XYZ file of C-alpha atoms in Angstrom:
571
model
C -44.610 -63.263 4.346
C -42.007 -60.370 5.840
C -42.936 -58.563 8.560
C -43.440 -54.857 8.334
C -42.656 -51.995 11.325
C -44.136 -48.531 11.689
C -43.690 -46.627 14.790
C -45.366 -43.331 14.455
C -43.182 -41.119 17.192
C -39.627 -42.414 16.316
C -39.914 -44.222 12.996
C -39.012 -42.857 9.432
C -40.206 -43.184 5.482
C -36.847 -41.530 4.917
C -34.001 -43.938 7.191
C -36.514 -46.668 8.010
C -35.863 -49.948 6.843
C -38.952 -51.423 8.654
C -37.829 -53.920 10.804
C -38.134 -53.167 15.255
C -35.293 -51.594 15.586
C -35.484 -49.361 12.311
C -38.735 -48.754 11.977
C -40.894 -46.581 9.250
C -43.287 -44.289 10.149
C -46.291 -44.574 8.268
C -48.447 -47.620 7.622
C -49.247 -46.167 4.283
C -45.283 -45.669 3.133
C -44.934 -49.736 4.305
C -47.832 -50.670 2.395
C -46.303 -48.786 -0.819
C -42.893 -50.821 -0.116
C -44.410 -54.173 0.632
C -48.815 -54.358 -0.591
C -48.329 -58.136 0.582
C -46.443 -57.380 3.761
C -47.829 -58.350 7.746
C -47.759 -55.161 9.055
C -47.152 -53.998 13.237
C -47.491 -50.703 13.993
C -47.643 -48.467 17.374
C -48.422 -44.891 18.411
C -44.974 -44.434 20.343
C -42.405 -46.605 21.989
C -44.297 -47.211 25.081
C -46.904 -48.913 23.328
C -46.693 -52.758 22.301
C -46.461 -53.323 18.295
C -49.962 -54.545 17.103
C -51.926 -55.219 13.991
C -53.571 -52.172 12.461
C -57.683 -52.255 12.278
C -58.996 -52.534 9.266
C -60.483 -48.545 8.897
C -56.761 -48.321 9.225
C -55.514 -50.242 6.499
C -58.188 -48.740 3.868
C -57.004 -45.413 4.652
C -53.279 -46.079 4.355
C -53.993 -48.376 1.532
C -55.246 -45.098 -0.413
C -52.816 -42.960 0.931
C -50.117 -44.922 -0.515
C -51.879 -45.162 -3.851
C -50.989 -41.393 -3.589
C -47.450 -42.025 -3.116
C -46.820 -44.193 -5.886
C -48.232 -41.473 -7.945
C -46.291 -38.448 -6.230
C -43.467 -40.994 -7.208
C -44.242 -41.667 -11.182
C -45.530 -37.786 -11.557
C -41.417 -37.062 -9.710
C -40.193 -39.971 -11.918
C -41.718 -38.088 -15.305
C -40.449 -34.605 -13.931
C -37.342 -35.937 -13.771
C -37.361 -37.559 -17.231
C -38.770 -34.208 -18.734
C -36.403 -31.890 -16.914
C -33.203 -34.706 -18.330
C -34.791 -34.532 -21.465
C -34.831 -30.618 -21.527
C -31.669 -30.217 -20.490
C -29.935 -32.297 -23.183
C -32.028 -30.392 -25.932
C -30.591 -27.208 -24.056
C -27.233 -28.977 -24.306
C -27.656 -29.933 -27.370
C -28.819 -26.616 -28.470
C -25.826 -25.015 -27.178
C -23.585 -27.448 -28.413
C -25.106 -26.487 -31.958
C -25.328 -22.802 -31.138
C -21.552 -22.538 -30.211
C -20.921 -25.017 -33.362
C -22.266 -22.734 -34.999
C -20.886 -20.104 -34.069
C -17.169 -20.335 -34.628
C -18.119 -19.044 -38.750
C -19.346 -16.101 -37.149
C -16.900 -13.581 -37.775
C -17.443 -10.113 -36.946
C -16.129 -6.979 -38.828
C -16.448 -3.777 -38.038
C -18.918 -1.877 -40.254
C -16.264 1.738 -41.416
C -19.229 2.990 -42.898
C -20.640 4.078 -39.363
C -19.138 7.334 -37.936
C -15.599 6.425 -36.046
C -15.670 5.548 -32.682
C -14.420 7.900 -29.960
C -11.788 6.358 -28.139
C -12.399 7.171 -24.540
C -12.148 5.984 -20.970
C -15.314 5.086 -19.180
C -15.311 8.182 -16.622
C -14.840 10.844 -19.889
C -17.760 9.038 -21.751
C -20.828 11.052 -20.617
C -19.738 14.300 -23.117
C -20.084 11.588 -25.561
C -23.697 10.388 -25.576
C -25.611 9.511 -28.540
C -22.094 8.981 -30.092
C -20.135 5.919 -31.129
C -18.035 5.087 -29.198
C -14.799 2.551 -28.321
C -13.976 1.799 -25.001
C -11.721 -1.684 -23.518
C -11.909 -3.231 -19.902
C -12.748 -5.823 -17.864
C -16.022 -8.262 -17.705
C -17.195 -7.037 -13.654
C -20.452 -8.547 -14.199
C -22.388 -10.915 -16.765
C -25.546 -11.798 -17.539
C -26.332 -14.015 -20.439
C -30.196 -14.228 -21.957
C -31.037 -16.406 -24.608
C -31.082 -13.286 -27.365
C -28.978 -10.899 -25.509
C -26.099 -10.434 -22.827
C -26.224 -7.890 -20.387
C -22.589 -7.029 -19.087
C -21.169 -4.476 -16.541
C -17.664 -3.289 -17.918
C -15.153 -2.131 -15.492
C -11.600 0.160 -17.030
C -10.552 1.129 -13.403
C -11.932 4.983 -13.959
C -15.317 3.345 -13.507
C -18.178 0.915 -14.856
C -20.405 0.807 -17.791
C -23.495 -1.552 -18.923
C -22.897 -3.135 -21.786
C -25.986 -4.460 -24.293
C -24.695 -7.316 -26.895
C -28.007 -8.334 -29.064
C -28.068 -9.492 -32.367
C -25.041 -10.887 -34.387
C -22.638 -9.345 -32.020
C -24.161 -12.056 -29.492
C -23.772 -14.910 -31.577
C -19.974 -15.065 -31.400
C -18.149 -18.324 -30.333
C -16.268 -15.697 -27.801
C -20.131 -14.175 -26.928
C -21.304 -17.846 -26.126
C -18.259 -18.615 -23.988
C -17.859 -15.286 -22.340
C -16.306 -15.211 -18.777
C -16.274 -12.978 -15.991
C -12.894 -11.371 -15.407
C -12.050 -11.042 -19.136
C -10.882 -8.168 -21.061
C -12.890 -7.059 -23.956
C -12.814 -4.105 -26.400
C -16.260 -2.833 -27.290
C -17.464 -0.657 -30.726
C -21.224 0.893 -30.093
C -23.628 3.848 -29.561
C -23.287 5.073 -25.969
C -27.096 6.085 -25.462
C -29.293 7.191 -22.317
C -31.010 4.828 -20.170
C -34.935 4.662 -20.397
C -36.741 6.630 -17.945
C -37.196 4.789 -14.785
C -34.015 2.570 -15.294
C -30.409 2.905 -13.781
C -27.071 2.026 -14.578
C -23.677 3.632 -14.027
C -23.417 7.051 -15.221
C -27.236 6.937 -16.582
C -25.954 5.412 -19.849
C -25.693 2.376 -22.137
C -23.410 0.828 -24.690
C -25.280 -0.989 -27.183
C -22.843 -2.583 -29.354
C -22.203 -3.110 -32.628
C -18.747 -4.338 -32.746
C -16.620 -6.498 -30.300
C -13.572 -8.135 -29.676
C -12.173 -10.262 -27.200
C -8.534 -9.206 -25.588
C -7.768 -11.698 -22.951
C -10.218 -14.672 -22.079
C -10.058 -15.734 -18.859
C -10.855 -19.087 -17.503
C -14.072 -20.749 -16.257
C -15.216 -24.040 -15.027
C -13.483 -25.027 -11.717
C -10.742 -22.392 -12.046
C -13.321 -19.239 -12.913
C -12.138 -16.322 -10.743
C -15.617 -16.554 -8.275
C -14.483 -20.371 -7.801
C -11.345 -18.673 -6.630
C -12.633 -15.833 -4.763
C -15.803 -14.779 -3.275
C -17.406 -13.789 0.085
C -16.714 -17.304 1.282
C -13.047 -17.393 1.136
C -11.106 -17.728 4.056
C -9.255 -14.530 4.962
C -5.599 -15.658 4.606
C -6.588 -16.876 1.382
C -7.741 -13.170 0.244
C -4.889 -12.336 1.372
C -2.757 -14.455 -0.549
C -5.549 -13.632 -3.355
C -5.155 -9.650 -2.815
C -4.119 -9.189 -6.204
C -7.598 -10.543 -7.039
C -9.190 -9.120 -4.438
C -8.222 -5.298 -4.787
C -10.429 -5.919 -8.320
C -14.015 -6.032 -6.317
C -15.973 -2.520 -5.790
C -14.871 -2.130 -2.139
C -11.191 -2.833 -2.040
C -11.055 -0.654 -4.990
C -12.931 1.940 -3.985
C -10.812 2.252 -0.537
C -7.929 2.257 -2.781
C -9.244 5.380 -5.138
C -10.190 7.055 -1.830
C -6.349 7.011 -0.828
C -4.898 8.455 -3.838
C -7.575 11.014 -3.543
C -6.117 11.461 0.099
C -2.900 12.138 -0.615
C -3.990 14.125 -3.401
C -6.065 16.078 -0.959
C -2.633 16.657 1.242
C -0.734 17.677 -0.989
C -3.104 20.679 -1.882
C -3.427 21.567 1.764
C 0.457 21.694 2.202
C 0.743 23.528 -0.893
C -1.486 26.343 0.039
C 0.351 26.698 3.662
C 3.573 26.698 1.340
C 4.776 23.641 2.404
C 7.487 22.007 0.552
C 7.394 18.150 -0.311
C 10.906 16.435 -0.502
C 11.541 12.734 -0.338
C 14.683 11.531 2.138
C 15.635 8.179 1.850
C 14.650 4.639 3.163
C 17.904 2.896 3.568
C 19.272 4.799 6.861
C 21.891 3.838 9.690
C 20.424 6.299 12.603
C 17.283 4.958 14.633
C 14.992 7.412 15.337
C 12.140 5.628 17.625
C 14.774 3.160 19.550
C 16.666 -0.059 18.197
C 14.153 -2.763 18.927
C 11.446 -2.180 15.949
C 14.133 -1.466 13.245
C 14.454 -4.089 10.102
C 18.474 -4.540 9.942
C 20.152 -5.670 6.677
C 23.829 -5.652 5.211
C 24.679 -2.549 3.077
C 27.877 -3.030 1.125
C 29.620 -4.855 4.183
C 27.881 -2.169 6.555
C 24.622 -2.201 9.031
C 22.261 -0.364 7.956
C 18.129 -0.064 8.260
C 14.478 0.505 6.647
C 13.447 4.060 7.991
C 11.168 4.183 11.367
C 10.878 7.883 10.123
C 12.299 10.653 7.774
C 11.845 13.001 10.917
C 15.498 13.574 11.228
C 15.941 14.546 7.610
C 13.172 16.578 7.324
C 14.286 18.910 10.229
C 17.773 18.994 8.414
C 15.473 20.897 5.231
C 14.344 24.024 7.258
C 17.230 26.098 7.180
C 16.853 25.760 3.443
C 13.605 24.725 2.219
C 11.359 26.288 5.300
C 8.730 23.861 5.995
C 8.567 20.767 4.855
C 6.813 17.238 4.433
C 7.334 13.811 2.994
C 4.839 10.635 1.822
C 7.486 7.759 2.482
C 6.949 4.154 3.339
C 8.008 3.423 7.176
C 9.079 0.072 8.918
C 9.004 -1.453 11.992
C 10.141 -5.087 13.398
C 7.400 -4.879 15.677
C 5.818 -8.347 16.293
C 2.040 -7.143 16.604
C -0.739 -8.562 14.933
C -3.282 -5.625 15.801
C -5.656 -4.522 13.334
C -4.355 -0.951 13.309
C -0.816 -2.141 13.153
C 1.652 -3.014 9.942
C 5.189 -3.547 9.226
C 5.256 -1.118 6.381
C 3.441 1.373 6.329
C 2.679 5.415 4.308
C 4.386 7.464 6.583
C 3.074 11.024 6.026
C 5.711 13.431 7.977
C 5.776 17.269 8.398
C 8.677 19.194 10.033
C 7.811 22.985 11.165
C 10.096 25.903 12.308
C 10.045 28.667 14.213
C 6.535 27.389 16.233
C 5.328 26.945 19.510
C 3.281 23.600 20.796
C -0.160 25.404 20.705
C 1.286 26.020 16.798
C 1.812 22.556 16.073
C -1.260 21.091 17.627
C -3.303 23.690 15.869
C -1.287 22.784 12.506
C -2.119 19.566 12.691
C -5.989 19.629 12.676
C -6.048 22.186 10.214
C -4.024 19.689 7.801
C -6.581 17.108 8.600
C -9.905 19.052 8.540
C -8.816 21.274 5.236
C -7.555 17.645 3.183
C -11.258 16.215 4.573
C -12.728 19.080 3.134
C -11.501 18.750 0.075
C -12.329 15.346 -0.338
C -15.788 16.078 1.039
C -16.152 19.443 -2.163
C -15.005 16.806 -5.051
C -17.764 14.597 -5.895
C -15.841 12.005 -7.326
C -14.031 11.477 -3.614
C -17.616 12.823 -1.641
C -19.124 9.233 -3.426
C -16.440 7.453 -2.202
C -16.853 8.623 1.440
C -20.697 8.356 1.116
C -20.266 4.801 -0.162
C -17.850 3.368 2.359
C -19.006 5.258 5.205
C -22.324 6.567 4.831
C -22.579 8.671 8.242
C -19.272 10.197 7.977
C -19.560 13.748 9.376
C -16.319 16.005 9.520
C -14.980 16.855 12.171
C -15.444 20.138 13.933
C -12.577 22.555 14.904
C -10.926 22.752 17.214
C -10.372 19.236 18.505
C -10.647 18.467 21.947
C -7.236 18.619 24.382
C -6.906 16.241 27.395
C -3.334 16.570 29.186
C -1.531 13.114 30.278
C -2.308 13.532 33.547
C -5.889 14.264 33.221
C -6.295 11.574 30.940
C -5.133 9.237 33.771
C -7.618 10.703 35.683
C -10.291 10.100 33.407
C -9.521 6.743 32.466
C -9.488 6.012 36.592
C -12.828 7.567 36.915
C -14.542 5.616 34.016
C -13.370 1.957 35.503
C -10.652 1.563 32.210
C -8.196 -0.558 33.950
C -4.593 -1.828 32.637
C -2.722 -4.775 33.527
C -0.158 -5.283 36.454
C 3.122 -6.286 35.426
C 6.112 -7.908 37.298
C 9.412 -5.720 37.278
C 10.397 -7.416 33.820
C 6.833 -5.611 31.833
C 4.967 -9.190 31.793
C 1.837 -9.327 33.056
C 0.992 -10.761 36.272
C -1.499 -13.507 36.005
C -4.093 -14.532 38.910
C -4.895 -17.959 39.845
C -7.350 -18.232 36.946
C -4.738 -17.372 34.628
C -6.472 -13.945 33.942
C -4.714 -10.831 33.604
C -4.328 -8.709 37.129
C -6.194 -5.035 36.490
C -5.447 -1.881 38.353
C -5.896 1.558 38.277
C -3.457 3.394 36.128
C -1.276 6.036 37.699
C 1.386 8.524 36.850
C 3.973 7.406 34.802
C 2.320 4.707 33.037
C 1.903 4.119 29.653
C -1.438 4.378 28.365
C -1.774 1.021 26.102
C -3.740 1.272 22.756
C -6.691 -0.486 24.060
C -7.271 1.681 26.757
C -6.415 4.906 24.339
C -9.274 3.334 22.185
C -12.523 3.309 24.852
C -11.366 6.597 25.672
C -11.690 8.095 22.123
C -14.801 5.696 21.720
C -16.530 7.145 24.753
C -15.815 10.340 23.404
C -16.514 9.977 19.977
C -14.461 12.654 18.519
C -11.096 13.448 18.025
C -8.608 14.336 20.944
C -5.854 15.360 21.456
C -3.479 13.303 24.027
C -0.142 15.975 24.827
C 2.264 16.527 27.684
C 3.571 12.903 27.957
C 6.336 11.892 30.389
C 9.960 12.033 29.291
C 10.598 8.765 30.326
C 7.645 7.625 27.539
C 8.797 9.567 24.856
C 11.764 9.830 21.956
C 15.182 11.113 23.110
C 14.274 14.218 20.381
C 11.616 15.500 21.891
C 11.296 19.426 24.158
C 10.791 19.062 27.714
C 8.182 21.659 29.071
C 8.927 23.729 31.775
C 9.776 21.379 35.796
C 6.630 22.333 37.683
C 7.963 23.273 40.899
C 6.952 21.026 44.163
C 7.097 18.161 40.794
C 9.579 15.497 40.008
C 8.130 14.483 36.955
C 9.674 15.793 33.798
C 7.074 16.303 30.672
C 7.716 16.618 27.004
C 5.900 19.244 24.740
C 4.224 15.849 22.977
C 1.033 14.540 21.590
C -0.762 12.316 19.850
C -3.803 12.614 17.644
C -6.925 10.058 18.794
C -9.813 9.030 16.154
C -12.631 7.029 17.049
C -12.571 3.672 15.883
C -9.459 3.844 15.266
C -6.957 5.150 18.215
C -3.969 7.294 17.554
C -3.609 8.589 14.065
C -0.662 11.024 15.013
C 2.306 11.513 17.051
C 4.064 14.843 17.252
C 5.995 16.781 19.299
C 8.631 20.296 19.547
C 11.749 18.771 19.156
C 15.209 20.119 20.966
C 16.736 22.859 19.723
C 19.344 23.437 22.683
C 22.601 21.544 21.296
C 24.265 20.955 25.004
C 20.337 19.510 25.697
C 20.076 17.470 22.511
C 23.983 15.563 23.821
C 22.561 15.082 26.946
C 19.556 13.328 25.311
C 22.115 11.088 23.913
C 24.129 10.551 26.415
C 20.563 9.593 29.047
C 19.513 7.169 26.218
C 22.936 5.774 25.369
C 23.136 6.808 21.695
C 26.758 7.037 20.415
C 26.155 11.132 18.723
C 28.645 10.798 16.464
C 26.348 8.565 13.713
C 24.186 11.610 14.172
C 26.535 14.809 13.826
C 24.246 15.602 10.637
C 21.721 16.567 12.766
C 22.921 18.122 15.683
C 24.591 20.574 13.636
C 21.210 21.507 13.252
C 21.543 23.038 16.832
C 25.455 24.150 16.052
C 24.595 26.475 12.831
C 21.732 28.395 13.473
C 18.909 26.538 15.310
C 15.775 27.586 15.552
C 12.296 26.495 17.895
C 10.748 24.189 15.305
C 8.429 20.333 15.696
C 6.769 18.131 13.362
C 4.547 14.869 13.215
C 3.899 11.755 11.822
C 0.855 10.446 10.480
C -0.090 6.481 10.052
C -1.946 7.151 5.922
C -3.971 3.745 6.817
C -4.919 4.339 10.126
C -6.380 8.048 8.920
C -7.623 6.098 5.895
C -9.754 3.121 8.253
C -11.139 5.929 10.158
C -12.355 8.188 7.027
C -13.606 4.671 5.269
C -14.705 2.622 8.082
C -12.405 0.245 7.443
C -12.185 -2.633 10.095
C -8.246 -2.586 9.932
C -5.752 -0.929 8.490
C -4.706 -4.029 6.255
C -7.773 -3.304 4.110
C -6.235 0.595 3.874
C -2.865 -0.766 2.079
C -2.491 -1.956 -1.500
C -0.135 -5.295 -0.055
C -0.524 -5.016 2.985
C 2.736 -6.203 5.152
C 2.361 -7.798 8.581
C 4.673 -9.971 10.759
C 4.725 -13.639 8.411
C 2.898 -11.767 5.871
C 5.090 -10.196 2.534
C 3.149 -11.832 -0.298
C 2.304 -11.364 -2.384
């Protein structure tokens, strides 16, 4: 006779195998393994193993009666549910048997379909209508299929009942493929919802472009589980869910939005080149390749060419793609970027400042009036509020001041720029002061604390682009300001960097000769200071960064349709 071991505290029905060391722990589960069994059993393990009384054994004896029947009632659930689903199988396998003689064939004696994309269809209820686009969502009943259509202009449920549901394609339908519906486009019922407040009940279909299921079906391949640098190698994939898309429509509504701004303050848009052989912002972020035997660059910035245009266009501005080699993995920063530039004459720094929120507040206006881009907003960043004119001002030196008096530190670095480590390793903090750089991190809690835009101006010349005005030497003063800025956003950090630029020519070769630029690569634009200059500045706006800050966007990556970042050009 074997020997059976419960031990109530520490033993198991589920690991147990009954012995000392692996005990179960209920009498009644080692009766139900083993009726004819000697059984030991204790409360914990610092009581002695001993036979169980005899009140004891009854009780567990019925007890396990009860699991042997929880067992055969699982046993005969499982048999019925097997059984089920091979009839369902079966059924299916019949059903889609079946339906391979189905052939539809549209009926010409109904009134012909409108042709129309989904956004134009709501002039067109109670009408037939044809419209083609991808399976966004599916839902499949036993009698009828319930799909969300998606054409890029926007989404549509789609009803299939009837014949048009009893297709081999119906049957087999996958998410992801394209389709080209036939049907009456009619009103929802009171009380339901649905994009645009409509239906497509159809009553002929046809199927474009399958695309796959099983193991490679595209939420196998993609969904909120992925890792990110697989999304990323996925964006072409990814750009097809609601959000992604969505952030992209906002963009082109955007630009679109700029572009009416700058056309009612009669700003011209012209489009200089990318392939350049002038830095603008200094040699160490430019991406250098071989151009017919010569060096030449990708564009840091059209600046220079757009100041060339005023003496013939007036003002004017420029959407162009910008690079720079800098190594920075930042979630505001990216190798290529929408560069949107404007160049300004005959203004004053108050001018340009001034210009520059007006762009922005007028184009979020806009956006804010249309309700196609207001949805957008509302849906990607529901508490969005516009901002209020006229944005704050802090001066360089008072924002040192204020970053001192609210405990923002920066690091100490060695005469080289590195950081100077203590003896935990940790990064030394001190006070800025005068002359420093503000870093990005610290630029961001300011503009958090905030918590509206400002205005950063007056930076040192040592900080700034050989280009840019100086403003009047205080006197008693050593240091040497430019007529500078840059635009601040919470969330987000700067948006914008502007400035007056020189318009002295014996200044602008001095600039050249303090930074060490040979000026004879750039005679095309110091003539503008030789034949006729004029007081004129401009700016430079990062498209994503304004774009994460009006969406909510996380990073800027998100704000770009392939997004490019150092290791990162696919796909």
């Amino acid at each position: 006779m074997s020997t059976l071991y419960v031990d109530e505290a520490a033993g198991s029905d589920t690991t147990g195998q009954g012995t000392e060391t692996q005990p179960y722990q209920s009498l009644a589960f080692a009766i139900y393994t083993d009726a004819n069994a000697k059984y030991l059993i204790r409360k914990d393990a610092n009581t002695p193993y001993d036979e169980p009384t005899q009140s004891a054994l009854k009780k567990a004896k019925k007890n396990a009666d009860g699991i042997e029947k929880k067992r055969k009632k699982a046993e005969e659930l499982a048999e019925r549910e097997a059984k089920e689903k091979t009839e369902e199988r079966e059924r299916r396998e019949k059903l889609i048997e079946e339906s391979k003689s189905i052939v539809l064939v549209e009926d010409n004696s109904l009134p012909k379909a409108i042709k129309a994309k989904i956004s134009q269809l709501t002039e067109h209820r109670s009408k037939r209508v044809r419209v083609a686009g991808w399976v966004h969502r599916l839902r499949q009943q036993k009698d009828i299929t319930f799909l969300t259509l998606r054409d890029g202009t926007g989404y549509l449920q789609v009803v299939l009942q009837g014949r048009v549901n009893q297709t081999y394609h119906a049957l087999t339908l996958t998410l992801e493929s394209t389709v080209e519906l036939v049907g009456t486009l009619q009103v929802v019922p009171e009380g339901k919802t649905a994009p645009g407040g409509h239906e497509l009940v159809v009553d002929y279909w046809q199927l474009v472009g399958a695309a796959p299921g099983a193991d490679d079906a595209f939420t196998n391949r993609l969904n909120e589980r992925t890792n990110p640098s697989i999304q990323a190698d996925l964006r072409h994939l990814v750009i097809r869910g609601e959000t992604a898309s969505a952030v992209l429509r906002l963009r082109s509504a955007l630009l679109t939005a700029f572009r009416q701004t700058y056309a009612k303050h009669s700003i011209l848009e012209v489009n200089p080149p990318c392939l350049v052989q002038t830095m603008v912002e200094g040699g160490a972020t430019l991406f250098k390749l071989n151009y017919y035997g010569q060096d030449a660059f990708l564009t840091q910035s059209s600046q220079l060419y757009l100041e060339t245009c005023l003496p013939s266009l007036g003002d004017v501005f420029c959407v162009q793609e910008s690079f720079r080699a800098e190594n920075s993995h930042t979630r505001r920063h990216l190798s290529e970027y929408t560069h949107l530039e404007g160049e300004l004459g005959f203004i004053n720094f108050d001018d340009l400042m001034t210009h520059i929120e007006a762009v922005i507040c007028e184009s979020v206006d806009i956006l804010l009036a249309d309700p196609t881009s207001a949805a957008l907003i509302k849906q990607l960043n529901p508490k969005f509020q516009a901002p209020s004119r006229p944005f704050l001002r802090i001066s360089y030196v008072d924002a040192i001041t204020w970053l001192n008096e609210h405990g923002i530190k920066r690091p100490e670095e060695d005469k080289d720029g590195n950081p100077i480590k203590d003896e935990n390793g940790k990064d030394v903090m001190v006070d800025h002061a005068v002359g420093d750089d503000i870093a990005e991190a610290a630029e961001r809690q300011m503009t958090d604390i905030i918590g509206k835009p400002v205005f950063l101006y007056g930076f040192p010349v040592e900080l700034k682009a050989f280009y840019m005005k100086k403003m009047p030497k205080e006197e008693g003063s050593d240091l040497v300001f430019t007529e500078s800025c840059d635009l601040l956003m919470p969330n987000v950090g700067e948006i914008v960097g502007g400035s007056m630029r020189i318009d002295d020519y014996d200044e602008l070769i001095a600039a050249y000769k303090r930074e060490g630029i040979d000026p004879s690569g750039y005679y095309w634009y110091t003539d503008q200071r030789k034949y006729g200059t004029c007081t004129h500045g401009g700016y430079g706006m990062g498209v994503e960064r304004l774009l994460a800050w009006l969406a909510d966007r996380y990073t800027v990556r998100e704000c770009s349709l392939y997004p490019r970042w150092p290791e990162r050009a696919t796909p």
